[in-house]
Structures are given as C-alpha cells and as structure tokens.
mmCIF file of C-alpha atoms and ligand atoms in Angstrom:
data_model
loop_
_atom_site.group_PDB
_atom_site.id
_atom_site.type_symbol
_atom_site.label_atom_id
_atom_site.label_comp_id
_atom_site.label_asym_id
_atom_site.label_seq_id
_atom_site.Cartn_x
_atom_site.Cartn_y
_atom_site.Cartn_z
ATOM 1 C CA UNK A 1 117.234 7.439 10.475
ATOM 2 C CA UNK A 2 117.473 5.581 13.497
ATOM 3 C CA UNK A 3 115.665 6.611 16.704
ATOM 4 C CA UNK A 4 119.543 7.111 18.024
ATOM 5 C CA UNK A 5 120.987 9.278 15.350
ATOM 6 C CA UNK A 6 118.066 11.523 15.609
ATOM 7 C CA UNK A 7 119.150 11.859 19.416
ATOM 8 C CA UNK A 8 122.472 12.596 18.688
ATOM 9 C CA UNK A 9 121.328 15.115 16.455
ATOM 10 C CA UNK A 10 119.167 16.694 18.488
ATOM 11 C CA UNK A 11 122.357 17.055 21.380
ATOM 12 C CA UNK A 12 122.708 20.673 19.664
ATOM 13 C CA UNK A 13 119.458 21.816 20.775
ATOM 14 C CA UNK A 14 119.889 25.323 21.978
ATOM 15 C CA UNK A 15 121.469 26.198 18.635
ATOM 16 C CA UNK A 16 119.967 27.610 16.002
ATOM 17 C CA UNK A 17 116.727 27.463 17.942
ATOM 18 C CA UNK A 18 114.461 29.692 15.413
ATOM 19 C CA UNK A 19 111.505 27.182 14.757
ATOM 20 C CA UNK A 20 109.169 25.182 16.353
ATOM 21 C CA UNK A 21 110.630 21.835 18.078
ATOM 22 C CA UNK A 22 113.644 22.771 15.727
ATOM 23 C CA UNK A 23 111.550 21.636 12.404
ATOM 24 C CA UNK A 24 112.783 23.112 9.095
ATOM 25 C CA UNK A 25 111.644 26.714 8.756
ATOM 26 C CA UNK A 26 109.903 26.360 5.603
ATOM 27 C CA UNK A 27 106.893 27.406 3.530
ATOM 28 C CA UNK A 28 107.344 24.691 1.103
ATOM 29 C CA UNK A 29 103.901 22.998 0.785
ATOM 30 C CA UNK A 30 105.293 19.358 -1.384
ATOM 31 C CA UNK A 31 104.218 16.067 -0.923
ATOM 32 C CA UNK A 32 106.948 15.276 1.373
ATOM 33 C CA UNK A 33 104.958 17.995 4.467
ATOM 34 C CA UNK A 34 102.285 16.689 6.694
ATOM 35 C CA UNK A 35 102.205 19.433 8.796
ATOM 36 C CA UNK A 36 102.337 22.751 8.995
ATOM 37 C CA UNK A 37 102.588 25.115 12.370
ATOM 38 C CA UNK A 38 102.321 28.663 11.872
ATOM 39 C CA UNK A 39 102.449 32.093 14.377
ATOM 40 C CA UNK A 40 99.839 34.866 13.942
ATOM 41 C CA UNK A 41 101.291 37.952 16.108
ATOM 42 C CA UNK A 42 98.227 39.531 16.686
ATOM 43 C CA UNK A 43 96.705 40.629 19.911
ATOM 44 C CA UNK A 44 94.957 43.732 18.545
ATOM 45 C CA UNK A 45 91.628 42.097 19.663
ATOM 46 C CA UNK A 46 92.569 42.276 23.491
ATOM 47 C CA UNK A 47 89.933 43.253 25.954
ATOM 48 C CA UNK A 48 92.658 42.370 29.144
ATOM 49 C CA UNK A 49 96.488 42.893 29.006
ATOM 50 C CA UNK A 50 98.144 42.920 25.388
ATOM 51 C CA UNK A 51 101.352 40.950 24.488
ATOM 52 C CA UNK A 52 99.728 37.394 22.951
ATOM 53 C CA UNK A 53 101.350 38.794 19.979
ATOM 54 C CA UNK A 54 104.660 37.106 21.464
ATOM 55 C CA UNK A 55 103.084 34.330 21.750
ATOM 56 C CA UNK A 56 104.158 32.770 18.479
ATOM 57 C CA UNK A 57 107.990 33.027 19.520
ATOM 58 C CA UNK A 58 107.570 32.420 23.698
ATOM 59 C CA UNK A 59 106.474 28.738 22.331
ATOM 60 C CA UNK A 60 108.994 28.727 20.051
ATOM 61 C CA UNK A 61 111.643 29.189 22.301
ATOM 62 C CA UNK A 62 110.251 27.329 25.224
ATOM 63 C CA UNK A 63 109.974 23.988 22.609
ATOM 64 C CA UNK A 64 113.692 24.227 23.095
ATOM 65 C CA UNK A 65 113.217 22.025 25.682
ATOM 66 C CA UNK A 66 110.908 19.609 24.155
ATOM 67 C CA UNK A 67 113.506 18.737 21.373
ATOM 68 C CA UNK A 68 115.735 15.944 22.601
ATOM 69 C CA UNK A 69 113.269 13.142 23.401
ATOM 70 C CA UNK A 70 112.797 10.714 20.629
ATOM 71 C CA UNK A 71 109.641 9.530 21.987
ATOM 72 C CA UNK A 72 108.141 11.664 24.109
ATOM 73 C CA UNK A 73 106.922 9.843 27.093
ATOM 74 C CA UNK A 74 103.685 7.747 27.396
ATOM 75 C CA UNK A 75 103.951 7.426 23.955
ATOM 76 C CA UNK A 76 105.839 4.792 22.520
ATOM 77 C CA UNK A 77 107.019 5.127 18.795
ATOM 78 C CA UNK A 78 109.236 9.007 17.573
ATOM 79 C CA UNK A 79 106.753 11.264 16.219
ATOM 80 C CA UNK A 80 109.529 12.069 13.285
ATOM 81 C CA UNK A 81 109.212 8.543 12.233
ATOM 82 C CA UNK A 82 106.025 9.174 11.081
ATOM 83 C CA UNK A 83 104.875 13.076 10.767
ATOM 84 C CA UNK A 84 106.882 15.559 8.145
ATOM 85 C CA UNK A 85 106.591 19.117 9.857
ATOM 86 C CA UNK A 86 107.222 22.529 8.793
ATOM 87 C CA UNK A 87 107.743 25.845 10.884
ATOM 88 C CA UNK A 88 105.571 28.483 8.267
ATOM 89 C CA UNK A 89 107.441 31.123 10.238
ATOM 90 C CA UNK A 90 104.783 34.211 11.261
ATOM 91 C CA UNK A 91 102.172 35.644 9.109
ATOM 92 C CA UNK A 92 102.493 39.107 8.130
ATOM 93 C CA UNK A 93 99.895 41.783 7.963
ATOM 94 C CA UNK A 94 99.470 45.475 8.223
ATOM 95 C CA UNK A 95 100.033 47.057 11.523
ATOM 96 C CA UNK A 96 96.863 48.172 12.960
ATOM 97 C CA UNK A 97 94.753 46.358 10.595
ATOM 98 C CA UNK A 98 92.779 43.091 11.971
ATOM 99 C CA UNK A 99 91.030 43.197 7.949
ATOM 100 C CA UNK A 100 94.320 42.566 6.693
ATOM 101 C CA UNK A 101 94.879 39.956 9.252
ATOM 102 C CA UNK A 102 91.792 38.177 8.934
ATOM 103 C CA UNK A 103 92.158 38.059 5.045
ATOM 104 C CA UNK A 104 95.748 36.693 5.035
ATOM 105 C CA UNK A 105 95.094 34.275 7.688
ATOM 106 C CA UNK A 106 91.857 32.742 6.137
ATOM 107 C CA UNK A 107 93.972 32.732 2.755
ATOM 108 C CA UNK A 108 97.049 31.250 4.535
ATOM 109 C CA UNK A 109 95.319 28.764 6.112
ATOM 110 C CA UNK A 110 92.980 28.235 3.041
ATOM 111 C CA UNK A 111 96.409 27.269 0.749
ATOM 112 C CA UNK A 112 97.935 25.413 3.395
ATOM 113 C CA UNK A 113 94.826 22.992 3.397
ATOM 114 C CA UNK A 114 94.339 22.776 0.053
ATOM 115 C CA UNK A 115 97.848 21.646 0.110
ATOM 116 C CA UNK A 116 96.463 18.252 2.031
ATOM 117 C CA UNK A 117 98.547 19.364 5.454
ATOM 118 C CA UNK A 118 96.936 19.947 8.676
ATOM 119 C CA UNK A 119 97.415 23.113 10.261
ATOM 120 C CA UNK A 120 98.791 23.822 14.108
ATOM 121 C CA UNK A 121 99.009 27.653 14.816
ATOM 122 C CA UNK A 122 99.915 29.538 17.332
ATOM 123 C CA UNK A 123 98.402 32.934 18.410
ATOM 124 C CA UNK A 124 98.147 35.592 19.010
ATOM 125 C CA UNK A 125 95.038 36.212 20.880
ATOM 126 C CA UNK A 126 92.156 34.516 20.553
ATOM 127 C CA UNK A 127 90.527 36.390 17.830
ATOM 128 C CA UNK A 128 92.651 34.675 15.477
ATOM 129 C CA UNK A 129 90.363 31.593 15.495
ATOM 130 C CA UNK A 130 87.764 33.333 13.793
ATOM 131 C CA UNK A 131 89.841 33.680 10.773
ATOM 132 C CA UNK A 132 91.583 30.291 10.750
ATOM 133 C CA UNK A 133 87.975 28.988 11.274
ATOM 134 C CA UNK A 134 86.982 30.431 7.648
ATOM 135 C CA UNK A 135 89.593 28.968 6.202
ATOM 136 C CA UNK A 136 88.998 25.338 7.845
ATOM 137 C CA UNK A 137 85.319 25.649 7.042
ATOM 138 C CA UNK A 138 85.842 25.804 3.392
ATOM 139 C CA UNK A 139 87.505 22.165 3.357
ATOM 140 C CA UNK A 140 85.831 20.854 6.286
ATOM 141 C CA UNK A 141 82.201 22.740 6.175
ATOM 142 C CA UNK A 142 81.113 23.038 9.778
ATOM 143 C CA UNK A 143 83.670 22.165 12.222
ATOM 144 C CA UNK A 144 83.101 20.456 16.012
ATOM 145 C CA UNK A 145 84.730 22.530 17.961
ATOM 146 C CA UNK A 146 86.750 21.861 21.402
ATOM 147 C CA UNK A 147 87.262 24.727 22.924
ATOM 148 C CA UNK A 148 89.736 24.919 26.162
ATOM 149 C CA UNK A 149 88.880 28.686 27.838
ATOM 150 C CA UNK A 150 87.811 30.019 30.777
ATOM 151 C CA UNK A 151 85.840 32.064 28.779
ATOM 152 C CA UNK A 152 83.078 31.341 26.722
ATOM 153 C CA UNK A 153 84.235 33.636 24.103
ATOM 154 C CA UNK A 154 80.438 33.955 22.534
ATOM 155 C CA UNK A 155 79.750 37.623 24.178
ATOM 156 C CA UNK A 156 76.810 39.095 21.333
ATOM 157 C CA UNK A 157 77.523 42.782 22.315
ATOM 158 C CA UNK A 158 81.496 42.656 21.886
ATOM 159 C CA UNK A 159 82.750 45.125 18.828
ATOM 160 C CA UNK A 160 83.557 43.328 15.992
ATOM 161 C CA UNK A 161 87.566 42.736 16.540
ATOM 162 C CA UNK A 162 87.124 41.278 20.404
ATOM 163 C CA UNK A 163 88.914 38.219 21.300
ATOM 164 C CA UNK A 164 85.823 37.543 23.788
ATOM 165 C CA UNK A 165 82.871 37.518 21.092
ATOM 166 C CA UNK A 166 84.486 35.411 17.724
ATOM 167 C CA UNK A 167 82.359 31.730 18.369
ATOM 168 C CA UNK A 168 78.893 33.629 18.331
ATOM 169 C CA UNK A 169 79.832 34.981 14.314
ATOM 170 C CA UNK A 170 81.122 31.452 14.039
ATOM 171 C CA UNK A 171 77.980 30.152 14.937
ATOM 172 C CA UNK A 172 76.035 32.719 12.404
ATOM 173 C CA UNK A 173 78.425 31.478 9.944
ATOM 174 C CA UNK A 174 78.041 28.476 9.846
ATOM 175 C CA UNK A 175 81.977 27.627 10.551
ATOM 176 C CA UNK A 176 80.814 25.415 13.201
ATOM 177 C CA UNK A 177 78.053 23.034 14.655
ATOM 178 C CA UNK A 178 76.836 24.610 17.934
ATOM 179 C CA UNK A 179 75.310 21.296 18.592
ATOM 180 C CA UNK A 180 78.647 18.892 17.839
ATOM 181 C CA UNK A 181 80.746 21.645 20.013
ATOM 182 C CA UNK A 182 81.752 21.772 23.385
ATOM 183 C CA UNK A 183 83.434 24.304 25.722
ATOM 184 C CA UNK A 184 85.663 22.903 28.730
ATOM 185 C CA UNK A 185 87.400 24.809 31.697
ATOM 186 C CA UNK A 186 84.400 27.810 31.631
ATOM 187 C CA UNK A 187 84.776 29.728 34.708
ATOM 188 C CA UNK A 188 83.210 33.209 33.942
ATOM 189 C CA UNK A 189 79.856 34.906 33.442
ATOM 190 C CA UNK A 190 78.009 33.882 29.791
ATOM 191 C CA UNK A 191 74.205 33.131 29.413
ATOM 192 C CA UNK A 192 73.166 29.876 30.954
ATOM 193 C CA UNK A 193 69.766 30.079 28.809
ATOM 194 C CA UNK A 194 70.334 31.319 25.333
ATOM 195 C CA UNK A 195 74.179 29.495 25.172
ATOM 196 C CA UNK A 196 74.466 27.518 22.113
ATOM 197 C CA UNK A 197 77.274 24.909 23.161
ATOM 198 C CA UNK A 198 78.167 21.891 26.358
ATOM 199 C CA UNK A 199 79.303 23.154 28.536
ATOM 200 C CA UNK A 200 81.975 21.359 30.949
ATOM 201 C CA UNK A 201 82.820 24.388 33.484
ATOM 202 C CA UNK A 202 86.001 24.978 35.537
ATOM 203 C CA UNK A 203 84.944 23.345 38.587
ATOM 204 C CA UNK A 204 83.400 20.132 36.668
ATOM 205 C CA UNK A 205 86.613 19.991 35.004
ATOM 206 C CA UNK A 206 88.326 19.458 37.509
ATOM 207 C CA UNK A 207 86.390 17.300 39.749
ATOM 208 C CA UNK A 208 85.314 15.179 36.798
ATOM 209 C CA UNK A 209 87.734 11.939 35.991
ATOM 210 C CA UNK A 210 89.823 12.453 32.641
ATOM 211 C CA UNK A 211 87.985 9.688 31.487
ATOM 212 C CA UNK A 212 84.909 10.829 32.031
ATOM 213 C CA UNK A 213 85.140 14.017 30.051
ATOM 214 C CA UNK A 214 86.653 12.574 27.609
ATOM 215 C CA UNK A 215 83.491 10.260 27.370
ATOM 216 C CA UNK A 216 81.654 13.206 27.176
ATOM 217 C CA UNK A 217 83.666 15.231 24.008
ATOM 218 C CA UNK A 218 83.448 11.773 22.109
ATOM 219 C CA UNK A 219 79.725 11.821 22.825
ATOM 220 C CA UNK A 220 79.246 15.142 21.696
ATOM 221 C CA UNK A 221 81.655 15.427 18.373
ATOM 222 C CA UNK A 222 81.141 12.032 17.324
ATOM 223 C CA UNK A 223 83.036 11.039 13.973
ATOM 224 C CA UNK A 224 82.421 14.856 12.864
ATOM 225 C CA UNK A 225 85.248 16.794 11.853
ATOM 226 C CA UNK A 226 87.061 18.046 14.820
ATOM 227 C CA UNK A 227 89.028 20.862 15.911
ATOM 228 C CA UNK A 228 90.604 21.914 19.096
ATOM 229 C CA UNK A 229 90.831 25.599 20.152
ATOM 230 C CA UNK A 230 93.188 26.007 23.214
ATOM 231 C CA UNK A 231 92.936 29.273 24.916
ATOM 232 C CA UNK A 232 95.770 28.883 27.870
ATOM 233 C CA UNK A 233 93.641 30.841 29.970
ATOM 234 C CA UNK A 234 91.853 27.278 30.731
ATOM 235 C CA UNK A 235 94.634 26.399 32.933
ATOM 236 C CA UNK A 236 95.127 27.748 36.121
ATOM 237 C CA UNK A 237 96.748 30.943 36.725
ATOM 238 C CA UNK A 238 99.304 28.504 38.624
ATOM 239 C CA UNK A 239 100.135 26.872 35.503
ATOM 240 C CA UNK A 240 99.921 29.577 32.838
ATOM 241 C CA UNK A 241 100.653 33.242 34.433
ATOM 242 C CA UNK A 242 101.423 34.229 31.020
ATOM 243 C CA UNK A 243 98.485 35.527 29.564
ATOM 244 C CA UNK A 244 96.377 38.544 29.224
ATOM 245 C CA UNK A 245 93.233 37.503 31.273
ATOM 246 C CA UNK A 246 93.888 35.005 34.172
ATOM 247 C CA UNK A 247 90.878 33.532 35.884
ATOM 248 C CA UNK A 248 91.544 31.350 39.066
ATOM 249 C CA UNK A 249 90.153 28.041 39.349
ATOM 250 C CA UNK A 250 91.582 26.646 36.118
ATOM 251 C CA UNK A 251 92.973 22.787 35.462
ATOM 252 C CA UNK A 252 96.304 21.646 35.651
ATOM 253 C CA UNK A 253 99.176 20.828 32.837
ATOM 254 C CA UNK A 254 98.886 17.621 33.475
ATOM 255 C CA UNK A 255 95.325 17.113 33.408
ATOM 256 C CA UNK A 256 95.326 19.697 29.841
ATOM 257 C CA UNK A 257 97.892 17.283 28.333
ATOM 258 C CA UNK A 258 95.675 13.549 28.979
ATOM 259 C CA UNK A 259 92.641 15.714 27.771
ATOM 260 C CA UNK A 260 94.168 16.336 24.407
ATOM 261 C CA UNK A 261 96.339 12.670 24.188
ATOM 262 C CA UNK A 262 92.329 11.170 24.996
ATOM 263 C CA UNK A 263 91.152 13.324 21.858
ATOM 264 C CA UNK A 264 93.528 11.204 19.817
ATOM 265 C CA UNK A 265 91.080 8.338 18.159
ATOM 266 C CA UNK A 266 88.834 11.890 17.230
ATOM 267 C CA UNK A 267 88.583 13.200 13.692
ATOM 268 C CA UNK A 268 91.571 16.089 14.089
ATOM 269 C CA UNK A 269 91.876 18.136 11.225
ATOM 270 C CA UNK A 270 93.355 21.389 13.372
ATOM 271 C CA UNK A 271 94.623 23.021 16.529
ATOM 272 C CA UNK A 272 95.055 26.159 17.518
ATOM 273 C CA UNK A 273 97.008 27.238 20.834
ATOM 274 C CA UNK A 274 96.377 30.890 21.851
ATOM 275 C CA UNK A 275 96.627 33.662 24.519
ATOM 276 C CA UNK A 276 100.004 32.680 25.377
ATOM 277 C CA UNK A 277 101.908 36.396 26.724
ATOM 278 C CA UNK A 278 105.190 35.584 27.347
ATOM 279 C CA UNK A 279 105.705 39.152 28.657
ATOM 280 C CA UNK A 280 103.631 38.294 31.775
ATOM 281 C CA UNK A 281 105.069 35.061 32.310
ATOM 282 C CA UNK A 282 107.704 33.451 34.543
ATOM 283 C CA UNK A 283 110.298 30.921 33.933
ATOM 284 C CA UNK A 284 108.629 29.961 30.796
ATOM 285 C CA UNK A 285 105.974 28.201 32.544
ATOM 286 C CA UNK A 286 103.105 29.170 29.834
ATOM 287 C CA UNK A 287 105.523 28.912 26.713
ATOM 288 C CA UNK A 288 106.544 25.436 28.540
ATOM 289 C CA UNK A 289 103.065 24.744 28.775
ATOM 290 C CA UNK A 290 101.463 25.993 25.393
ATOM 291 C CA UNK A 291 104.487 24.094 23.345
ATOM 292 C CA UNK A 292 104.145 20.975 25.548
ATOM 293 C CA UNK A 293 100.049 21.361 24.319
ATOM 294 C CA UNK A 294 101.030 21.383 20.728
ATOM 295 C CA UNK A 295 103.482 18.526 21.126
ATOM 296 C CA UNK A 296 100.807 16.368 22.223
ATOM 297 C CA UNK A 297 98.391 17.633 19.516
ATOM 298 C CA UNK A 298 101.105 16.444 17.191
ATOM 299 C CA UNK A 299 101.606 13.288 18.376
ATOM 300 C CA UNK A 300 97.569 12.534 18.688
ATOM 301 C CA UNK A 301 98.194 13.170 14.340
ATOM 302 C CA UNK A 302 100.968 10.858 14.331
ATOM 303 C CA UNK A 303 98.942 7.843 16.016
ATOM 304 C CA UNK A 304 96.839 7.787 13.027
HETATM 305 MN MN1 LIG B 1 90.104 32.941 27.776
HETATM 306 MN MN1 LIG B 2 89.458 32.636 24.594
#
C-alpha cells in the first residue's frame, strides 16, 4: 500500500473509532503482529482521585486524532510500512479483586511475549506496572527501567495494592536493576538516602537540555534491556489535568515527546502509559497527550 492510499483510507477517521490509532481490534498473536497495545481498567490501587480506569478508552478515543498522518512529523518514513499492530481490547478481571488482576495481567502479558510481540499498555493506575513487570521479567530477567512520575512510586510502608509503593517489591523481586534504572520528572517527598534509583527531579528536568538527559538515561541503562514506565503525572498539571494526583512543576508535551523519540537507539522491549483520568480532564488534553506518548513509543520500535 502506498503512503497515499493509506491516507485516503484513513479520511474516515471518526468512524468506527473503537481501537487504538484505528488498528485491527484483535487478539490474534500470528506471525504477521509485531505489536500488541492493550488497556488494564484498573484504578483500585488509588491513593488520590479514582477514574485511571478510563484511561484505556480516553486514549483510545483521543488517538482519533492521531490517525490521518502517514508519517507523523519529525519522522520521516509511515510507521505502518514497517510495524503490524493489534488493539488486545481491555483485560478483564473480577471486580474488586487486584489478585485476579495481577494474575491475568502477568499471564496476558506473559503469552503476548512469548508470542515474540512487544507489548504497549495502557492503564489504569499505576499499580498495573507491577504486574506487567512480572510478566516482562520472565523473558527479559531484570529490566532497566525509565520511569516518567512525579512520584517516586517506591513508598516501603504503602499496603500492598498502592499505586505509590509497586518499584520497591520490584526491586525485592528482582523485576528490575535498581542500579540500570532511572526516575525522571520527581517532584515529591521520597528518601534522598536509602533511594535505590537516579534520580533526574522535576526542576532538573526541566532546566536540563533534552540532550543532556538523554545523555544521562543512555549512561545509566546502557545496552540493558529497557523499559519505559510513563506515569502522566510527570507532566505538568498544564499539560495533563487528567489524572488522579497532579503535582505542579511538571515538564511539558513537547519536551515528554523528544525524551521518548531520544530513547529510540535504546534496547525497548515495553511501554507502559498510565494514570491517565479522563474524567478529570479537559478537551482531551491528557488522552491527547498520553496517545501522542504511545505514538512516539511506537515509532521509536519502528526505527529499528
Ligand atoms: Mn505519579
Ligand atoms: Mn506513578
């Protein structure tokens, strides 16, 4: 298919507009797939306002918007061209039970894998990384992890579903290498002394050049296996309203979006996107900006 037919194709955007970017709701796992994007609607783990479990559809609907450019601009050749991707749909678990949700998405993600595709999912809150974390660990062994937050997420005294504690149990398990893993955007309370991972806070990241964070990341992960854990909250409140625990002093869209497209020459094997509440949100600005997030991670596979 020509870059041309595909636009012409892609004139019908706003109908049928069910999946991610449009892609063929499917859980076919064939040789033909090279990735997979899936929605965990779970925000049971909450310690602010609830509604991440939205999430999953708010970026659904907002890549509406993102489906009629070929190439998406800097890049220069139609990620279709060269990536196969599949919308999983949701995952379904029991209501009220974050077991059942942590089993299905470890064994989800665990299949998916072992199918050969990489894995893009969408939260839910933030909790859900734990989960998808045991399942990447099992192909990957420890993971460098890239974690976008304004929260450190490593609080020891949280109860055991609490999407502020999941990366120290991570840590204890072995799921990732404290040492490889880094933490960019922090702009609330954690423990200076005893924390395990860099550390490139709020105000550093944005007064720092692109470049020169992304010198530091490549410094830190080196050729290990990487992946990316995007809590929204990292941006501004400006630039993501939509999400259960805003903290001022965040980075911009833009700046989010040349941080991940300067991760592309990294070992990716997975991305998460998370904390998106479309319930708290306006104009789409956080669904915009969450599905816009993916969209690069996608292309960063597709330079390969
Ligand atoms: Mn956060
Ligand atoms: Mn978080």
């Amino acid at each position: 298919m020509t870059g041309n037919e595909h636009f012409i194709a892609d004139l019908s955007m706003y109908a049928n507009n069910y999946s991610f970017l449009g892609r063929p709701l499917s859980r076919e796992l064939g040789d033909a797939v090279d990735v997979v994007v899936m929605g965990i609607p779970y925000d049971l783990a909450t310690t602010g306002r609830s509604g991440a479990r939205m999430g999953p559809n708010g970026i659904r609907q907002a890549s509406t918007n993102l489906r009629w450019e070929t190439t998406r601009w800097p890049w220069t050749f139609s990620l279709f061209d060269r990536l196969s991707v599949n919308d999983y749909g949701d995952l379904e678990f029991r209501p009220g039970d974050s077991h059942d949700m942590m089993k299905i998405v470890a064994a989800e993600c665990t299949k998916i894998l072992s199918a050969g595709k990489a894995l893009l999912s969408f939260g839910g809150d933030h909790f859900v990384t734990l989960p998808l974390l045991r399942g990447f660990n099992i192909h990957h062994g420890p993971l460098a992890l890239i974690h976008f937050d304004a929260h450190t997420d490593t609080d020891s005294k949280g109860g055991p579903f609490d999407h502020g504690t999941m990366f120290f149990p991570a840590i204890e398990e072995r799921l990732i290498d404290p040492f490889k893993s880094i933490q960019i955007g922090i702009r609330t309370q954690y423990n200076y002394e005893m924390h395990p991972f860099k550390v490139i806070d709020g105000a550093a990241a944005n007064d720092l050049a692109v470049e020169e964070i992304i010198a530091l990341v490549y410094q830190c992960v080196g050729d290990s296996p990487a992946y990316i854990s995007f809590d929204i909250d990292c941006l501004d409140p400006a630039y993501a309203p939509g999400t259960g625990t805003p903290v001022a002093g965040g980075i911009t869209t833009d700046r989010a979006l040349k941080l991940i497209r300067g991760l592309q020459d990294l070992n990716l094997v997975g991305m998460d996107l998370v904390e998106v509440a479309p319930p708290y949100d306006h104009s789409d600005i956080t669904s915009l900006a969450g599905a816009t997030l993916a969209l690069e991670f996608l292309y960063c596979l597709a330079a390969k």
